[in-house]
Amino acid sequence: MVWTVLIKPFKDELITSWLVRNAITMGVQPYVYAYRSFENPNTWKNDIDIRLNREEIQKLSSTTGFEKRLIRATTLVDQLSFFQSNTELSAHRTWILPINIRNTNKPRYGLQFCAQCLIEDGETPYYRKHWRLAFFTTCQKHQLSLSDKCNQCNSPVSLRKIQVRDDLIYKASDIVFCFNCGDDLRKQVQTTPNNSLLTFEKDIFHLYQNGYGKLGSLHFN
Amino acid sequence: MKHLSDLGKNALKLPIHEKIKFLYQERWFSYPRATELLAILEDLFVFPKVKRMPDLLIVGDTNNGKTELVTRFEESHTIEIDYDTGDIVQPVVYITAPPTSNEGDFYSRLLDHMSVPYAKSLGPDKKRKLVMRAMNLRKTRLLIVDEIQHIIAGSENAQKVFLNSLKDFGNQMKIPIVGAGIEDAFYAIQVDEQLANRFHIEILPRWKMDSRETKIAFATLVKTLESNIPLPEPSNLFRKPYIDLIFYLSEGLIGEVAFVVHKLAKYAIKNELPCINQDVFDAVDLVPPSKRKGILKKLR
C-alpha cells in the first residue's frame, strides 16, 4: 500500500528528518508513521540514519513509492565505507555522533545543525545527513560553527521525540522547533571558527562527498 | 458497419479472445438520468460552505448503475499530487461503507483510502480528527459513501448514532455527504426526523417500457451497448422481438441489460457468428434476476 501523501526527500537530507517531516504534516506520531511504513515496529528502535538493511529499504520503497536508490541516499550507509573499513566486522559505526534511542538518561547531542542553513531553507527546512558526522563542526556553506542543542532548554535536537498533538495543525517546517520546549532552534548565535579548522574540514567535506581526495599529505581514492 | 462505434469497428480486427476482453472492458456511456444526477452532484460539489450543508441519498436497486455513476463523478474530479512539495488536492473522496455500523471502522476505511498511516489501536475520535485533518489539507469538497445501507447492519440505536455522527462530520467539515444505496438505506435515513430532513433523495429508477418515451430511451440504451459489440453484422437488438426479450431478462436494470447483451455477444463471438439472432438467444442460458433463486431447485 502506498502512502500518497509524501514529500520527496532533499538530496542531502537525513532519513529521520524526511520521515518526521512527513509524519507531522499528516498529524501522525513519528513512531506510528515509521512502524506503518516499515511494517515493523522494531525498525524505528534502531538508528536508521546509519543502519538500514536491504529488506527495510525495499519495504520503505514499496510503501512510500520512492525508488530504493533515493531512500538509500538519505542514509549514511554508503558514505560509511569512506571512513570506516570492514564495516561488516562490527556493529559499531565510527565517526557518527550517537543519538538518544532508548536510553534517555544522559542526553546525547547526536544531531548538529546550521541555523543559517535552516533559515535559508525558508518554508521547507530539513536536516542534512552530514550534520550527524563527528568530524564536521562547521558549516562549509556559511563558514560558521554548527550548533547541537536548543538555546532555551539545552536539550539535544531529537527529531524522533517530537510529539504530535491532535488539536494542532503542523507544517513540515515545524521540525525547527525544540521537541522539549518548543523554542525556535534557529535562534542561535553561531561563532566563526578559525581558518585552519575551516580548511581542514573543507578537505574532509570533499572526501565525504566524493569518496576520494586528499587530506594533508594523504591521498584517498 | 454503421451499427458499430469507432471503438467497435477497431475491435473487429482483433482475435477472438481479445474481442471478448474488449467486450468486458468497463466503459461509461451517458443516458439522460445519469446526466441529471451528475449535474446534481456537481451542484453539491460547488455548494458554498454554510452551517447546514445539504446531503444527498441516491437510491436505486442493485445492479442499476449507482456505483458506476458515483465513481464516474469521482474520476471526473481527479486527485492532484505534487511530488516535490507533497501537496495533494483530493476534491472528492469515495469510499464503500464497511459492513458494520461502527464509527471506528468507518473512519479507518477513510484513512486507508486516503493513505494516511495510523495506529490501529486509536479510538474513533482520534481517527476522526486525523480524517478531518487530511481532508482539510487536501481541500476535499465532497464525500461519497457507497453501499450506505451497510450501516443498518447494527441495532436501531447503533444506526441512529452512526448516522448522526456522519451528519455531524459533514457539518464540521462543511462538505456535503452523498450516500448511495439500495432501498434499505432510504428506510434507515427515515429513522431520524432530522436526518430525513437533511438527506435529499434522488432515485435512480429502473428502466421501463410503459410509454413511447421510455421505450425509445430503452432502445437507445441497447443500441449504444450494441455499438460496442465487435460483430460484423447488425443484430438490431433494439428492435422487436429482441428488445422485449432483453427487457424481460434484465427487469429494467442497466447492469443486467449489459450482462445479457454481453453474454449473447460472447457466444456469438466465440462461435464466429456474424451477429446475434434468435438461435443465440435459445442457446444461451439466461434467467431474469428475480427468478434466479429457482435455479437451486435444479440441484435436487
CSV table of C-alpha atoms in Angstrom, one decimal, chain B:
chain,number,residue,atom,x,y,z
B,1,MET,CA,-20.6,-1.4,-40.2
B,2,LYS,CA,-22.7,1.6,-39.5
B,3,HIS,CA,-24.1,-0.1,-36.4
B,4,LEU,CA,-20.7,0.0,-34.7
B,5,SER,CA,-18.9,2.8,-32.9
B,6,ASP,CA,-15.3,3.6,-33.8
B,7,LEU,CA,-14.1,1.5,-30.9
B,8,GLY,CA,-16.3,-1.3,-32.0
B,9,LYS,CA,-15.0,-1.1,-35.6
B,10,ASN,CA,-11.4,-1.3,-34.4
B,11,ALA,CA,-12.2,-4.2,-32.2
B,12,LEU,CA,-13.4,-6.2,-35.2
B,13,LYS,CA,-9.8,-6.8,-36.3
B,14,LEU,CA,-8.8,-8.4,-33.0
B,15,PRO,CA,-8.5,-12.1,-32.4
B,16,ILE,CA,-11.4,-13.8,-30.6
B,17,HIS,CA,-10.0,-13.7,-27.0
B,18,GLU,CA,-9.0,-10.1,-27.5
B,19,LYS,CA,-12.5,-9.3,-28.7
B,20,ILE,CA,-14.0,-10.8,-25.6
B,21,LYS,CA,-11.6,-8.8,-23.4
B,22,PHE,CA,-12.7,-5.7,-25.2
B,23,LEU,CA,-16.3,-6.6,-24.7
B,24,TYR,CA,-15.9,-6.8,-20.9
B,25,GLN,CA,-13.9,-3.6,-20.5
B,26,GLU,CA,-15.6,-1.0,-18.4
B,27,ARG,CA,-17.0,1.8,-20.5
B,28,TRP,CA,-19.0,4.7,-19.4
B,29,PHE,CA,-21.8,5.9,-21.6
B,30,SER,CA,-24.2,8.6,-20.7
B,31,TYR,CA,-28.0,8.4,-20.5
B,32,PRO,CA,-30.5,11.1,-19.5
B,33,ARG,CA,-31.0,10.2,-15.9
B,34,ALA,CA,-27.2,9.8,-15.3
B,35,THR,CA,-26.6,13.3,-16.8
B,36,GLU,CA,-29.2,14.7,-14.5
B,37,LEU,CA,-27.7,13.1,-11.4
B,38,LEU,CA,-24.2,14.1,-12.4
B,39,ALA,CA,-25.4,17.7,-12.7
B,40,ILE,CA,-26.9,17.5,-9.2
B,41,LEU,CA,-23.7,16.1,-7.8
B,42,GLU,CA,-21.8,18.9,-9.5
B,43,ASP,CA,-24.1,21.5,-7.8
B,44,LEU,CA,-23.3,19.9,-4.5
B,45,PHE,CA,-19.7,20.0,-5.2
B,46,VAL,CA,-19.6,23.7,-5.8
B,47,PHE,CA,-22.0,24.4,-2.9
B,48,PRO,CA,-20.8,27.3,-0.7
B,49,LYS,CA,-19.7,26.4,2.8
B,50,VAL,CA,-22.7,27.1,5.1
B,51,LYS,CA,-23.7,25.9,8.5
B,52,ARG,CA,-26.1,23.3,7.3
B,53,MET,CA,-24.6,21.6,4.3
B,54,PRO,CA,-27.1,19.7,2.1
B,55,ASP,CA,-26.7,15.9,1.9
B,56,LEU,CA,-27.9,13.6,-0.7
B,57,LEU,CA,-29.0,10.0,-0.9
B,58,ILE,CA,-29.1,8.2,-4.2
B,59,VAL,CA,-31.4,5.3,-4.0
B,60,GLY,CA,-31.5,2.6,-6.6
B,61,ASP,CA,-31.9,-1.2,-6.9
B,62,THR,CA,-28.9,-3.4,-7.0
B,63,ASN,CA,-27.1,-3.6,-10.3
B,64,ASN,CA,-28.7,-0.5,-11.6
B,65,GLY,CA,-25.6,1.6,-12.0
B,66,LYS,CA,-25.3,3.6,-8.8
B,67,THR,CA,-21.7,2.7,-8.2
B,68,GLU,CA,-20.7,3.4,-11.8
B,69,LEU,CA,-22.4,6.8,-11.6
B,70,VAL,CA,-20.7,7.9,-8.4
B,71,THR,CA,-17.3,6.6,-9.4
B,72,ARG,CA,-17.6,8.3,-12.7
B,73,PHE,CA,-18.2,11.5,-10.8
B,74,GLU,CA,-15.1,10.9,-8.6
B,75,GLU,CA,-13.0,10.2,-11.6
B,76,SER,CA,-14.0,13.4,-13.3
B,77,HIS,CA,-12.6,15.3,-10.3
B,78,THR,CA,-9.1,13.9,-10.3
B,79,ILE,CA,-6.7,13.9,-7.4
B,80,GLU,CA,-3.6,16.1,-8.0
B,81,ILE,CA,-0.3,15.3,-6.3
B,82,ASP,CA,2.8,17.5,-6.4
B,83,TYR,CA,5.6,15.1,-5.5
B,84,ASP,CA,8.1,17.8,-4.7
B,85,THR,CA,6.1,19.7,-2.1
B,86,GLY,CA,3.9,16.8,-1.0
B,87,ASP,CA,0.8,18.9,-1.7
B,88,ILE,CA,-2.3,16.9,-2.5
B,89,VAL,CA,-5.6,18.1,-3.7
B,90,GLN,CA,-8.3,15.4,-3.4
B,91,PRO,CA,-11.6,17.2,-4.2
B,92,VAL,CA,-13.8,14.1,-4.0
B,93,VAL,CA,-13.4,11.2,-1.6
B,94,TYR,CA,-15.2,8.0,-2.4
B,95,ILE,CA,-15.5,5.0,0.0
B,96,THR,CA,-17.7,2.0,0.3
B,97,ALA,CA,-19.2,1.8,3.7
B,98,PRO,CA,-17.8,-1.0,5.8
B,99,PRO,CA,-20.2,-3.8,6.7
B,100,THR,CA,-20.7,-2.6,10.3
B,101,SER,CA,-22.3,0.4,11.8
B,102,ASN,CA,-19.2,1.1,13.8
B,103,GLU,CA,-17.8,4.6,13.6
B,104,GLY,CA,-14.2,3.5,14.1
B,105,ASP,CA,-14.4,1.1,11.1
B,106,PHE,CA,-15.8,3.9,9.0
B,107,TYR,CA,-13.0,6.3,9.8
B,108,SER,CA,-10.4,3.5,9.4
B,109,ARG,CA,-11.7,2.9,5.9
B,110,LEU,CA,-11.5,6.6,5.1
B,111,LEU,CA,-7.9,6.8,6.4
B,112,ASP,CA,-6.9,3.7,4.5
B,113,HIS,CA,-8.4,5.1,1.3
B,114,MET,CA,-6.6,8.4,1.9
B,115,SER,CA,-3.4,6.5,2.6
B,116,VAL,CA,-2.8,8.1,6.0
B,117,PRO,CA,-1.0,5.9,8.4
B,118,TYR,CA,-2.5,5.5,11.9
B,119,ALA,CA,-2.1,3.3,15.0
B,120,LYS,CA,-4.7,0.6,14.8
B,121,SER,CA,-5.5,1.0,18.5
B,122,LEU,CA,-6.6,4.6,18.0
B,123,GLY,CA,-10.1,5.5,19.2
B,124,PRO,CA,-12.8,6.7,16.8
B,125,ASP,CA,-12.4,10.3,18.0
B,126,LYS,CA,-8.7,10.5,17.2
B,127,LYS,CA,-9.3,8.8,13.9
B,128,ARG,CA,-12.0,11.3,13.1
B,129,LYS,CA,-9.5,14.1,13.8
B,130,LEU,CA,-7.0,12.5,11.5
B,131,VAL,CA,-9.6,12.2,8.7
B,132,MET,CA,-10.6,15.9,9.2
B,133,ARG,CA,-7.0,17.0,9.2
B,134,ALA,CA,-6.3,15.1,6.0
B,135,MET,CA,-9.4,16.3,4.2
B,136,ASN,CA,-8.7,19.9,5.2
B,137,LEU,CA,-5.1,19.6,3.9
B,138,ARG,CA,-6.4,18.1,0.7
B,139,LYS,CA,-9.3,20.6,0.2
B,140,THR,CA,-11.9,17.9,-0.1
B,141,ARG,CA,-15.3,19.2,-1.1
B,142,LEU,CA,-17.4,16.1,-1.3
B,143,LEU,CA,-17.6,12.7,0.4
B,144,ILE,CA,-19.3,9.8,-1.3
B,145,VAL,CA,-20.3,6.8,0.7
B,146,ASP,CA,-21.4,3.9,-1.4
B,147,GLU,CA,-23.4,0.9,-0.1
B,148,ILE,CA,-24.5,3.2,2.7
B,149,GLN,CA,-27.2,0.6,3.6
B,150,HIS,CA,-24.4,-1.3,5.4
B,151,ILE,CA,-24.7,1.0,8.3
B,152,ILE,CA,-28.0,-0.5,9.1
B,153,ALA,CA,-26.1,-3.7,10.0
B,154,GLY,CA,-26.5,-2.8,13.6
B,155,SER,CA,-29.4,-2.2,16.0
B,156,GLU,CA,-31.7,0.8,15.5
B,157,ASN,CA,-29.8,2.7,18.1
B,158,ALA,CA,-26.4,2.0,16.5
B,159,GLN,CA,-27.8,3.2,13.2
B,160,LYS,CA,-29.0,6.4,14.7
B,161,VAL,CA,-25.7,7.1,16.4
B,162,PHE,CA,-23.7,6.4,13.4
B,163,LEU,CA,-25.9,8.4,11.0
B,164,ASN,CA,-25.9,11.3,13.4
B,165,SER,CA,-22.1,11.1,13.7
B,166,LEU,CA,-22.0,11.2,9.9
B,167,LYS,CA,-24.2,14.2,9.7
B,168,ASP,CA,-22.1,15.9,12.4
B,169,PHE,CA,-19.0,15.1,10.5
B,170,GLY,CA,-20.4,16.7,7.4
B,171,ASN,CA,-21.3,19.8,9.4
B,172,GLN,CA,-17.9,20.2,10.9
B,173,MET,CA,-16.1,19.6,7.7
B,174,LYS,CA,-18.6,21.8,5.8
B,175,ILE,CA,-18.8,19.3,3.0
B,176,PRO,CA,-21.9,17.6,1.5
B,177,ILE,CA,-22.2,13.9,2.0
B,178,VAL,CA,-23.6,11.8,-0.8
B,179,GLY,CA,-24.8,8.3,0.1
B,180,ALA,CA,-25.6,5.7,-2.5
B,181,GLY,CA,-27.5,2.6,-1.6
B,182,ILE,CA,-30.5,0.4,-2.0
B,183,GLU,CA,-34.0,0.9,-0.7
B,184,ASP,CA,-32.9,-0.2,2.8
B,185,ALA,CA,-30.8,2.9,3.0
B,186,PHE,CA,-33.8,5.1,2.5
B,187,TYR,CA,-35.6,3.5,5.4
B,188,ALA,CA,-32.6,3.8,7.6
B,189,ILE,CA,-32.5,7.5,7.0
B,190,GLN,CA,-36.2,7.8,7.9
B,191,VAL,CA,-35.4,6.6,11.4
B,192,ASP,CA,-34.5,10.1,12.5
B,193,GLU,CA,-36.6,13.0,11.5
B,194,GLN,CA,-33.7,15.4,11.4
B,195,LEU,CA,-31.8,13.1,9.1
B,196,ALA,CA,-34.8,12.5,6.9
B,197,ASN,CA,-34.9,16.3,6.6
B,198,ARG,CA,-31.3,16.7,5.7
B,199,PHE,CA,-30.8,14.0,3.2
B,200,HIS,CA,-32.5,14.8,-0.1
B,201,ILE,CA,-33.5,11.8,-2.1
B,202,GLU,CA,-32.8,11.1,-5.7
B,203,ILE,CA,-33.9,7.9,-7.3
B,204,LEU,CA,-32.0,6.0,-10.0
B,205,PRO,CA,-35.1,4.2,-11.3
B,206,ARG,CA,-35.3,1.0,-13.2
B,207,TRP,CA,-35.8,1.3,-16.9
B,208,LYS,CA,-39.4,1.0,-18.1
B,209,MET,CA,-41.1,0.2,-21.3
B,210,ASP,CA,-44.5,1.7,-20.4
B,211,SER,CA,-44.7,4.7,-22.7
B,212,ARG,CA,-43.3,5.9,-26.0
B,213,GLU,CA,-40.6,7.9,-24.3
B,214,THR,CA,-39.4,5.1,-22.1
B,215,LYS,CA,-39.5,2.6,-25.0
B,216,ILE,CA,-37.3,4.9,-27.1
B,217,ALA,CA,-35.0,5.5,-24.1
B,218,PHE,CA,-34.5,1.8,-23.5
B,219,ALA,CA,-34.0,1.1,-27.2
B,220,THR,CA,-31.3,3.9,-27.3
B,221,LEU,CA,-29.6,2.2,-24.4
B,222,VAL,CA,-29.5,-1.2,-26.1
B,223,LYS,CA,-28.4,0.4,-29.3
B,224,THR,CA,-25.5,2.1,-27.6
B,225,LEU,CA,-24.5,-1.2,-26.0
B,226,GLU,CA,-24.7,-2.9,-29.3
B,227,SER,CA,-22.4,-0.4,-31.0
B,228,ASN,CA,-19.5,-1.6,-28.9
B,229,ILE,CA,-20.0,-5.3,-29.8
B,230,PRO,CA,-17.5,-6.3,-32.3
B,231,LEU,CA,-19.7,-8.4,-34.6
B,232,PRO,CA,-19.7,-7.7,-38.4
B,233,GLU,CA,-23.4,-7.7,-39.0
B,234,PRO,CA,-26.0,-5.6,-37.1
B,235,SER,CA,-28.0,-7.7,-34.7
B,236,ASN,CA,-30.7,-5.0,-34.2
B,237,LEU,CA,-31.2,-5.9,-30.6
B,238,PHE,CA,-33.1,-2.6,-30.1
B,239,ARG,CA,-35.9,-3.9,-32.3
B,240,LYS,CA,-38.7,-6.3,-31.6
B,241,PRO,CA,-38.6,-9.2,-30.6
B,242,TYR,CA,-35.2,-8.8,-29.1
B,243,ILE,CA,-35.8,-5.6,-27.2
B,244,ASP,CA,-38.8,-7.2,-25.4
B,245,LEU,CA,-36.8,-10.3,-24.6
B,246,ILE,CA,-33.9,-8.2,-23.2
B,247,PHE,CA,-36.3,-6.1,-21.2
B,248,TYR,CA,-37.8,-9.2,-19.7
B,249,LEU,CA,-34.5,-10.8,-18.9
B,250,SER,CA,-33.0,-7.6,-17.4
B,251,GLU,CA,-36.1,-6.5,-15.5
B,252,GLY,CA,-35.1,-2.9,-16.3
B,253,LEU,CA,-31.8,-3.0,-14.5
B,254,ILE,CA,-29.0,-1.4,-16.5
B,255,GLY,CA,-26.4,-3.8,-15.1
B,256,GLU,CA,-28.5,-6.8,-16.1
B,257,VAL,CA,-29.0,-5.3,-19.6
B,258,ALA,CA,-25.3,-5.2,-20.1
B,259,PHE,CA,-24.9,-8.7,-18.6
B,260,VAL,CA,-27.4,-10.2,-21.0
B,261,VAL,CA,-26.1,-8.4,-24.1
B,262,HIS,CA,-22.5,-9.3,-23.3
B,263,LYS,CA,-23.3,-12.9,-22.7
B,264,LEU,CA,-25.1,-13.2,-26.0
B,265,ALA,CA,-22.2,-11.3,-27.7
B,266,LYS,CA,-19.7,-13.6,-26.1
B,267,TYR,CA,-21.5,-16.6,-27.5
B,268,ALA,CA,-21.7,-15.1,-31.0
B,269,ILE,CA,-18.0,-14.1,-31.0
B,270,LYS,CA,-16.8,-17.4,-29.8
B,271,ASN,CA,-18.8,-19.3,-32.4
B,272,GLU,CA,-17.8,-16.7,-35.0
B,273,LEU,CA,-21.3,-15.8,-35.9
B,274,PRO,CA,-22.0,-12.7,-37.9
B,275,CYS,CA,-24.5,-11.3,-35.4
B,276,ILE,CA,-26.8,-12.2,-32.6
B,277,ASN,CA,-30.0,-13.9,-33.7
B,278,GLN,CA,-32.8,-16.0,-32.2
B,279,ASP,CA,-30.6,-19.1,-32.2
B,280,VAL,CA,-28.1,-17.3,-29.9
B,281,PHE,CA,-30.9,-16.4,-27.5
B,282,ASP,CA,-32.0,-20.0,-27.5
B,283,ALA,CA,-28.5,-21.3,-27.0
B,284,VAL,CA,-27.5,-19.1,-24.1
B,285,ASP,CA,-28.8,-19.8,-20.6
B,286,LEU,CA,-30.5,-16.6,-19.4
B,287,VAL,CA,-32.6,-16.1,-16.3
B,288,PRO,CA,-34.1,-12.8,-15.1
B,289,PRO,CA,-32.8,-11.7,-11.6
B,290,SER,CA,-36.0,-12.4,-9.7
B,291,LYS,CA,-36.2,-16.0,-10.9
B,292,ARG,CA,-32.6,-16.9,-10.1
B,293,LYS,CA,-33.5,-18.3,-6.7
B,294,GLY,CA,-35.3,-21.0,-8.5
B,295,ILE,CA,-32.1,-22.3,-10.1
B,296,LEU,CA,-31.3,-24.1,-6.9
B,297,LYS,CA,-34.2,-26.4,-7.5
B,298,LYS,CA,-32.2,-28.0,-10.2
B,299,LEU,CA,-29.9,-29.4,-7.6
B,300,ARG,CA,-32.5,-31.7,-6.1
